[in-house]
PDB file of C-alpha atoms in Angstrom:
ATOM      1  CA  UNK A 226       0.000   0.000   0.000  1.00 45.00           C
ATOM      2  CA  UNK A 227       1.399   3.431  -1.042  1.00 69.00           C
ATOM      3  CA  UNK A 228       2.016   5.560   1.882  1.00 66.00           C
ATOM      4  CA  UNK A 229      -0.344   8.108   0.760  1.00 64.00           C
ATOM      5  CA  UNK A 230      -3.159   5.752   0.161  1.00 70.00           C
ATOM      6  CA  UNK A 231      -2.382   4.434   4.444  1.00 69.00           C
ATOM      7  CA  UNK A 232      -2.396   7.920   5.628  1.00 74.00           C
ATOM      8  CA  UNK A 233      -6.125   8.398   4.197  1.00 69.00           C
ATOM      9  CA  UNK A 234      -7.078   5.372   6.030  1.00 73.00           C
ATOM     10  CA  UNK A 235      -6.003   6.834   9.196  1.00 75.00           C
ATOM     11  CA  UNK A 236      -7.688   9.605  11.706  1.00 82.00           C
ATOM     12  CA  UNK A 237      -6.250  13.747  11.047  1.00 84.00           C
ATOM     13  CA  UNK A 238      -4.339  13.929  14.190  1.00 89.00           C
ATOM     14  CA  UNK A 239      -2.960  10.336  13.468  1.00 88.00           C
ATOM     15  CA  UNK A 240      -1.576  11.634  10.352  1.00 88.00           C
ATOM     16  CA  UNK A 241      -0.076  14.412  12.250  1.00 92.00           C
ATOM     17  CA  UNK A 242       1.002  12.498  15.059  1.00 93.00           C
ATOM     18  CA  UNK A 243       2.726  10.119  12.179  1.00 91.00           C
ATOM     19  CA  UNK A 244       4.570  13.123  10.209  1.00 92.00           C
ATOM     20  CA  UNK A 245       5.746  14.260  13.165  1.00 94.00           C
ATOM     21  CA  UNK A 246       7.003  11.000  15.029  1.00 94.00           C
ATOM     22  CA  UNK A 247       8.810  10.022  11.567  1.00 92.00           C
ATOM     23  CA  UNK A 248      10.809  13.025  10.707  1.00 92.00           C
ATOM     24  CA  UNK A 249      11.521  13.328  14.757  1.00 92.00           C
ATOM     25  CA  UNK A 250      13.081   9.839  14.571  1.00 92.00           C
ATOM     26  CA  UNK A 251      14.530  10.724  11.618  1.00 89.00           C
ATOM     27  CA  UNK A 252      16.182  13.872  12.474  1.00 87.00           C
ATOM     28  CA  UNK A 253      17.595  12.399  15.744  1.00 84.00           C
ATOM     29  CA  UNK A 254      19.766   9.690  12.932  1.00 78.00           C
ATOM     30  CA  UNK A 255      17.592   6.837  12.177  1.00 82.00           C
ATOM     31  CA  UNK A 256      17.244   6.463   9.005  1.00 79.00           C
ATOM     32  CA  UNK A 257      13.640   6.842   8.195  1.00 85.00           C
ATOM     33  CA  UNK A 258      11.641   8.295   5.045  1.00 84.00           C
ATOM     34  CA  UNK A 259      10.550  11.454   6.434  1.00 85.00           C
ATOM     35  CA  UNK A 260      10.684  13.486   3.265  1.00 85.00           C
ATOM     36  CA  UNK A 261       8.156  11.038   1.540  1.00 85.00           C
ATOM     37  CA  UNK A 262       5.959  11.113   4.496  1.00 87.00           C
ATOM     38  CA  UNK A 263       5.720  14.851   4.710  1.00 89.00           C
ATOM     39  CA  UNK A 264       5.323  14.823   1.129  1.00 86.00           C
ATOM     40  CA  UNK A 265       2.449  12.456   1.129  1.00 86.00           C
ATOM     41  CA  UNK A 266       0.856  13.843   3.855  1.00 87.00           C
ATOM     42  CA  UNK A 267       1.016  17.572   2.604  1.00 86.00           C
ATOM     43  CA  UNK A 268      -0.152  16.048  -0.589  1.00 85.00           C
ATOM     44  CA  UNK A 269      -3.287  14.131   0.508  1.00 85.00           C
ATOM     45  CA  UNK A 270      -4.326  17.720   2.730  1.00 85.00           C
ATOM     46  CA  UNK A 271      -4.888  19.580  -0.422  1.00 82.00           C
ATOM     47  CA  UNK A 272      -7.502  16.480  -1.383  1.00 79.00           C
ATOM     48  CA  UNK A 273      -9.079  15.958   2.302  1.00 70.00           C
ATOM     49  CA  UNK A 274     -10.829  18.638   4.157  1.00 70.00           C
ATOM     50  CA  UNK A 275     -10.185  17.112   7.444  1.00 82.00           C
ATOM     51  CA  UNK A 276      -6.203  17.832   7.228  1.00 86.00           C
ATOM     52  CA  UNK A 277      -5.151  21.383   7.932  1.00 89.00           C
ATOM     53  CA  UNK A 278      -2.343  21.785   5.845  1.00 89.00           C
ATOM     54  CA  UNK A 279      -0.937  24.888   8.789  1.00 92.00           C
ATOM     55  CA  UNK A 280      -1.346  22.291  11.940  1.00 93.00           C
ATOM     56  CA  UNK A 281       0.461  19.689   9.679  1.00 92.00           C
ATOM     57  CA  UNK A 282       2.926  21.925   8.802  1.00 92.00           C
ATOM     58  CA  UNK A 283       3.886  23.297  12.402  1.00 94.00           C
ATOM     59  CA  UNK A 284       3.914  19.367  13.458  1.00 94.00           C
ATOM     60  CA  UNK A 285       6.378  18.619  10.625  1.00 93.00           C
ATOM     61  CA  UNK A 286       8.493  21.428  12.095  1.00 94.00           C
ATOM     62  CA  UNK A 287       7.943  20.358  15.443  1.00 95.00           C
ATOM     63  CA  UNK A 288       9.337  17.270  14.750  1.00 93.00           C
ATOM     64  CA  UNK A 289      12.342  18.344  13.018  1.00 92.00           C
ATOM     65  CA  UNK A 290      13.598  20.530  15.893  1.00 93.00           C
ATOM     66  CA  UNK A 291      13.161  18.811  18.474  1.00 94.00           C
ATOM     67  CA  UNK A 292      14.438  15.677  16.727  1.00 92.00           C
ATOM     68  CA  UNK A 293      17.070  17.294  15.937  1.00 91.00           C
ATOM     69  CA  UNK A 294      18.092  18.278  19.044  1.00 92.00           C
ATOM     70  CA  UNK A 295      17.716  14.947  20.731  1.00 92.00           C
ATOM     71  CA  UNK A 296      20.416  13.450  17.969  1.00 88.00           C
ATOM     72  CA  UNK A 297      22.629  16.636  19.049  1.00 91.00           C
ATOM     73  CA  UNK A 298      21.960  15.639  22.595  1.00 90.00           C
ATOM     74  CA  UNK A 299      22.949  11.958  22.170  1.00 86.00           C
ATOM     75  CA  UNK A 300      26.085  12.746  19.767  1.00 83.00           C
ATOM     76  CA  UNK A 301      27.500  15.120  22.506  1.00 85.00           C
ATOM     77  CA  UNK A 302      27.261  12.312  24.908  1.00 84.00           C
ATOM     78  CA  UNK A 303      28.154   9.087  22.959  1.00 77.00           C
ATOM     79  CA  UNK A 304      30.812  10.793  20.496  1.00 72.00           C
ATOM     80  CA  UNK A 305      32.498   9.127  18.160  1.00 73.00           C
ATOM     81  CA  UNK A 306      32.129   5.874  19.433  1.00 76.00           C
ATOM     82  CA  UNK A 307      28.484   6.639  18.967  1.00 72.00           C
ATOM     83  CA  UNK A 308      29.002   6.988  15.186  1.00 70.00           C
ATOM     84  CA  UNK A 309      30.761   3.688  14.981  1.00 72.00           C
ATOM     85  CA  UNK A 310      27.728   1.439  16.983  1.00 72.00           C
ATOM     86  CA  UNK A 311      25.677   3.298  14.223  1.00 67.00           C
ATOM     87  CA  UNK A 312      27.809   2.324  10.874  1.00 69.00           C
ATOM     88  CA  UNK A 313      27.463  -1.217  12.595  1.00 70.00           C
ATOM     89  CA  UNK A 314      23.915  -1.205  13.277  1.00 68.00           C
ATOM     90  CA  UNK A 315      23.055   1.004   9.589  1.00 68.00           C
ATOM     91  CA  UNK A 316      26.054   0.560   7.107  1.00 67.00           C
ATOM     92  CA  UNK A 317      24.300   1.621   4.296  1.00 67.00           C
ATOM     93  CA  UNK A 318      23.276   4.974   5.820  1.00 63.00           C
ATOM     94  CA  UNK A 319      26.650   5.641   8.292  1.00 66.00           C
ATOM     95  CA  UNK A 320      29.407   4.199   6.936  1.00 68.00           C
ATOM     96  CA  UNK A 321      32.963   5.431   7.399  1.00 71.00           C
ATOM     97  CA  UNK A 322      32.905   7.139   4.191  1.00 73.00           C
ATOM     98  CA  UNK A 323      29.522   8.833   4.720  1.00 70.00           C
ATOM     99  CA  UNK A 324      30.665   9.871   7.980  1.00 71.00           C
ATOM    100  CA  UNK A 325      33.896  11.377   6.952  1.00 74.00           C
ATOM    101  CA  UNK A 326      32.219  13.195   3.723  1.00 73.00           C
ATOM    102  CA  UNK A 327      29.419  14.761   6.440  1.00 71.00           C
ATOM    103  CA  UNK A 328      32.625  15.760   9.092  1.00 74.00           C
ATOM    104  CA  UNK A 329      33.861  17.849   6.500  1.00 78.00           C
ATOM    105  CA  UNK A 330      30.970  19.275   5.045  1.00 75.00           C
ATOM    106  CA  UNK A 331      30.502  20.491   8.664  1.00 75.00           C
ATOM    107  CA  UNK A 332      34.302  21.210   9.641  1.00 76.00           C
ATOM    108  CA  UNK A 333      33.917  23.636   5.856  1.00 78.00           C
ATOM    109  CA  UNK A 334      30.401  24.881   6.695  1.00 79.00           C
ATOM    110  CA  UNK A 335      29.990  25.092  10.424  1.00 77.00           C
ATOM    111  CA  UNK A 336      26.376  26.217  11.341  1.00 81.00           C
ATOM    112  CA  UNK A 337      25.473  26.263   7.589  1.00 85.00           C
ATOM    113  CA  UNK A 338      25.960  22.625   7.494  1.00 81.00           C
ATOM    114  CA  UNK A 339      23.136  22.161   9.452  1.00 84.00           C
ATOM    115  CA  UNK A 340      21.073  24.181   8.007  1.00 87.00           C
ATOM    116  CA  UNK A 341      21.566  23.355   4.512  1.00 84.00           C
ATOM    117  CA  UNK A 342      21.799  19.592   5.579  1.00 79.00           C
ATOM    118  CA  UNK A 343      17.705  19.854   6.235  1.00 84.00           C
ATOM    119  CA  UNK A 344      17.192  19.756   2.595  1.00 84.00           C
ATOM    120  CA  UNK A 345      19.605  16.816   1.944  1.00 79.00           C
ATOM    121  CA  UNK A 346      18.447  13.454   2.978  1.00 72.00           C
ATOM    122  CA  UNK A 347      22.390  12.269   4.240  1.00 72.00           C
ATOM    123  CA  UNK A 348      22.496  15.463   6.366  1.00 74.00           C
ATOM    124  CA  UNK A 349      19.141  15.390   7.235  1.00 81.00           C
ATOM    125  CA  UNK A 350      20.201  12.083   9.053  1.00 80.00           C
ATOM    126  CA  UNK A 351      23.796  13.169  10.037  1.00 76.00           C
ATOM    127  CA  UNK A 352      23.159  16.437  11.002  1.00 82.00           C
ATOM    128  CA  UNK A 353      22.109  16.642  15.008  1.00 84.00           C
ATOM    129  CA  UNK A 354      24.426  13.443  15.773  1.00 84.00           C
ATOM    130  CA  UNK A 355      27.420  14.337  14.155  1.00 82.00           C
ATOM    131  CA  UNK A 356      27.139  18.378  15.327  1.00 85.00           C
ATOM    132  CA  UNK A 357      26.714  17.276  18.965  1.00 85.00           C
ATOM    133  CA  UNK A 358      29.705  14.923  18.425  1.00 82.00           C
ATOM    134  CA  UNK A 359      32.134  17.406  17.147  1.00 80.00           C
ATOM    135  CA  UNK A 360      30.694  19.665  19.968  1.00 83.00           C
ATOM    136  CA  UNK A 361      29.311  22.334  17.942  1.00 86.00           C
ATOM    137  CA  UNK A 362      27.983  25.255  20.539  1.00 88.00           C
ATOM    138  CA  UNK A 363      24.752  24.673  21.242  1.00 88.00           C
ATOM    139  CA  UNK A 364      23.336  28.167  20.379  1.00 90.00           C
ATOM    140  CA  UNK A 365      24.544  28.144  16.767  1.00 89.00           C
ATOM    141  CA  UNK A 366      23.415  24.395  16.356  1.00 90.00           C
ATOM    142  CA  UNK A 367      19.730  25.965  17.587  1.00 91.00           C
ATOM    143  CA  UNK A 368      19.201  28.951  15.544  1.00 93.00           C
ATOM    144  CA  UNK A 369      20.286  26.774  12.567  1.00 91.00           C
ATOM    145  CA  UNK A 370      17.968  23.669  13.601  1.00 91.00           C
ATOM    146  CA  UNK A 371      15.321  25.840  14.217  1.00 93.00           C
ATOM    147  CA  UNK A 372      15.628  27.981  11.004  1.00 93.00           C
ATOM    148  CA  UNK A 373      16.345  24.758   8.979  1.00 90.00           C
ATOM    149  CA  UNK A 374      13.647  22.936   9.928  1.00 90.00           C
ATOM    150  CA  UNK A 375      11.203  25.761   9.762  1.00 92.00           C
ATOM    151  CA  UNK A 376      11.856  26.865   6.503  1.00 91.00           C
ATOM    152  CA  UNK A 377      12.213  22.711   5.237  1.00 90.00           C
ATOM    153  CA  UNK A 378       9.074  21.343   6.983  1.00 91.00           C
ATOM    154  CA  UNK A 379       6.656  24.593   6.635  1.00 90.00           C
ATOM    155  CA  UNK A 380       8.096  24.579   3.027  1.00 88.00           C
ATOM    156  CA  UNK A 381       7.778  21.717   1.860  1.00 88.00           C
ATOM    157  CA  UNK A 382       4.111  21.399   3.305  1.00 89.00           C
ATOM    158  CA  UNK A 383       3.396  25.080   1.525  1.00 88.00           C
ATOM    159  CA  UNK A 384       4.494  24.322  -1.873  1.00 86.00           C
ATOM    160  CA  UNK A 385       2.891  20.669  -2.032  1.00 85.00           C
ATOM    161  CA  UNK A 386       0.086  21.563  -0.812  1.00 85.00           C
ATOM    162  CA  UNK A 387      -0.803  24.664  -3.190  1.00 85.00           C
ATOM    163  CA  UNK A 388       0.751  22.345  -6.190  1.00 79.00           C
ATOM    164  CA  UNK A 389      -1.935  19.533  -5.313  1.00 71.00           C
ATOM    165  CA  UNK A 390      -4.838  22.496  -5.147  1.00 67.00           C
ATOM    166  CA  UNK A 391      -3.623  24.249  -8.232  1.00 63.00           C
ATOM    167  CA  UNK A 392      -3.720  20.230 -10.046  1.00 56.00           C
ATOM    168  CA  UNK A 393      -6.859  19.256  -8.836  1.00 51.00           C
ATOM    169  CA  UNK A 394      -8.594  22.122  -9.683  1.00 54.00           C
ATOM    170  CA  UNK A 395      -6.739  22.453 -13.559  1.00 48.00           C
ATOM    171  CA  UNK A 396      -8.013  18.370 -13.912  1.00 45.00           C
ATOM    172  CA  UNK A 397     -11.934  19.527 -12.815  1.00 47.00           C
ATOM    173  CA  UNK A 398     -11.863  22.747 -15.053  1.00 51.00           C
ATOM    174  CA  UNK A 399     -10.403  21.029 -17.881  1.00 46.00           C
ATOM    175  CA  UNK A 400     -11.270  17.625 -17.300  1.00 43.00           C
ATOM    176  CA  UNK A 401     -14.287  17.683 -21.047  1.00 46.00           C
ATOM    177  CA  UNK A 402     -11.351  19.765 -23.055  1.00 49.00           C
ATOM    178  CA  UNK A 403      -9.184  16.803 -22.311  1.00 46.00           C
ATOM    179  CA  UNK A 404     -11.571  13.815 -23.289  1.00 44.00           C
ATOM    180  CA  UNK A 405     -12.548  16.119 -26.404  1.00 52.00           C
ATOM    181  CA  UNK A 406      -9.030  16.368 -27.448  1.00 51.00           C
ATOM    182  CA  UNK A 407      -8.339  12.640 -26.659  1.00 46.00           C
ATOM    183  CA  UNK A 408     -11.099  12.088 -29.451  1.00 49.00           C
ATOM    184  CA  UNK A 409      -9.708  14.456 -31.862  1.00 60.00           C
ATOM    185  CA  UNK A 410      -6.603  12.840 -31.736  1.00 55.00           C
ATOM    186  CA  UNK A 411      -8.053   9.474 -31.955  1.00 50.00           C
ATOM    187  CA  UNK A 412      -9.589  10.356 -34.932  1.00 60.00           C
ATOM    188  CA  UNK A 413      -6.695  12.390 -36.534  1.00 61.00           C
ATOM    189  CA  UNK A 414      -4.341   9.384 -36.314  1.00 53.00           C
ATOM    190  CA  UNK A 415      -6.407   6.802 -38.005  1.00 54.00           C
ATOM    191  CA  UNK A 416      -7.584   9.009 -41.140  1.00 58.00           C
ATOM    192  CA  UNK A 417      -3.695   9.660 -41.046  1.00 59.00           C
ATOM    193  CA  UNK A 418      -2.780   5.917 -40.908  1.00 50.00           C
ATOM    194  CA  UNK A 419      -5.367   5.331 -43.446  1.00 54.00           C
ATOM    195  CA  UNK A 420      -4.362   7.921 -46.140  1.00 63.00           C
ATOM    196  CA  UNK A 421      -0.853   6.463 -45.776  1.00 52.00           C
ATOM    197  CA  UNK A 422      -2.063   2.890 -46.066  1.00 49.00           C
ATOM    198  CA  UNK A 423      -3.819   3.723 -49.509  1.00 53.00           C
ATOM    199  CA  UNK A 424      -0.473   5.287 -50.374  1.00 53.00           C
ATOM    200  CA  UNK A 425       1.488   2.246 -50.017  1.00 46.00           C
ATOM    201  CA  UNK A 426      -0.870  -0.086 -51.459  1.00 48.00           C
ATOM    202  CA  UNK A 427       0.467  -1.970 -54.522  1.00 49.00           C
ATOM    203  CA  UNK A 428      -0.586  -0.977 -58.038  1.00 51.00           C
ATOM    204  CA  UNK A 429      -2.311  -3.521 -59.849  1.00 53.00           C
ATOM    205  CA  UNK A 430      -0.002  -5.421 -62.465  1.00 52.00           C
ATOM    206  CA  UNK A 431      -1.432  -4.619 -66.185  1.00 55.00           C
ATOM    207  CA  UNK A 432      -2.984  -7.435 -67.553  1.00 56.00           C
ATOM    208  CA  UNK A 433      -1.275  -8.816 -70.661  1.00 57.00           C
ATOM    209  CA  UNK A 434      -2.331  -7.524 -74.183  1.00 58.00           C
ATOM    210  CA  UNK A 435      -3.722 -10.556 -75.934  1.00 58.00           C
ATOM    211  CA  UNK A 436      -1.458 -12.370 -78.538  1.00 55.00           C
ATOM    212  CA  UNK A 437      -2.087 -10.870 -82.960  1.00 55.00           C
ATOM    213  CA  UNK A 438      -2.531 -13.681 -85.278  1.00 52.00           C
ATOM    214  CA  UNK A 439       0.689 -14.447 -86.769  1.00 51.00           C
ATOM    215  CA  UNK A 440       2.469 -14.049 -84.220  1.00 49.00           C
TER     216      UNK A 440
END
């Protein structure tokens, strides 16, 4: 079942409750598909009336700070050894060369890192551990979560919501224009094929001119 199709089948505050667990678990470094959850989500609330796209934004955001925070929290504590139960535990996801790429990305970018790394699914997933292990100061690691996260979540909820409204409303306006050209085409491509069919057909062979006496 698509994860869209699950999140209809479930209660509004579920659905919040959901968006915001996943990208909160995510965020804190397990590796979870948060972005196709929020997407999902953001897109079913511009089809059901019962999901506020605001509420599930500010839940989405919710869950990004404060997940984020937690992983910041439990990098500054476990350091590095930390990062090397989770390349055993997820290889895939926090291997040595993933971790080294993301260390320098955030030795290079500092606060930046973590900000940016909001919109990119390694970071997204690196980004609260790894700054609490290299002991980042808290402060800058908040205003960057916090504006991150924000501008990510409440984002990404705007601009799929208003594209799903904009779409379903261009498919009900033009819905009969559609079927009408549909048709035309239809029709259009078999008097086409059929014109070039009667092109290609082979001449009839000339019937042979009956033999002269005498010859």
């Amino acid at each position: 079942m698509h994860v869209q199709e699950w999140l209809d089948t479930v209660p509004a505050a579920a659905v919040y409750a959901v968006v915001a667990l996943v990208i909160g678990l995510e965020s804190l470094g397990i590796p979870l598909p948060g972005e196709i959850i929020l997407v999902s989500a953001a897109l079913l609330s511009s089809q059901h009336g019962g999901i506020d796209p605001l509420v599930l934004g500010v839940c989405a955001s919710a869950g990004a700070v404060i997940g984020d925070s937690i992983g910041y929290a439990i990098g500054r504590k476990g350091g590095r050894p930390l990062l090397a139960w989770l390349g055993g535990k997820f290889p895939k996801h926090f291997s040595e060369g993933h971790v080294a790429t993301a260390e320098r990305s955030f030795q290079k970018w500092g606060m930046w890192a973590v900000f940016f790394g909001r919109f990119v699914a390694l970071l997204r997933i690196f980004a609260g551990p790894l700054a609490g292990v290299l002991r980042m100061p808290y402060w800058k690691f908040l205003i960057a979560n916090v504006l991150g996260g924000i501008l990510w979540a409440g984002g990404t909820t705007a601009v799929i919501y208003y594209v799903g409204v904009v779409a379903e409303s261009w498919l009900k306006r033009f819905s009969w224009l559609g079927l009408v050209l549909a048709v035309a085409i239809g029709i259009a491509s078999m008097l086409i094929v059929k014109r070039k069919a009667g092109k290609v057909q082979p001449e009839p062979e000339p019937e042979p001119e009956p033999a002269t006496a005498g010859e």
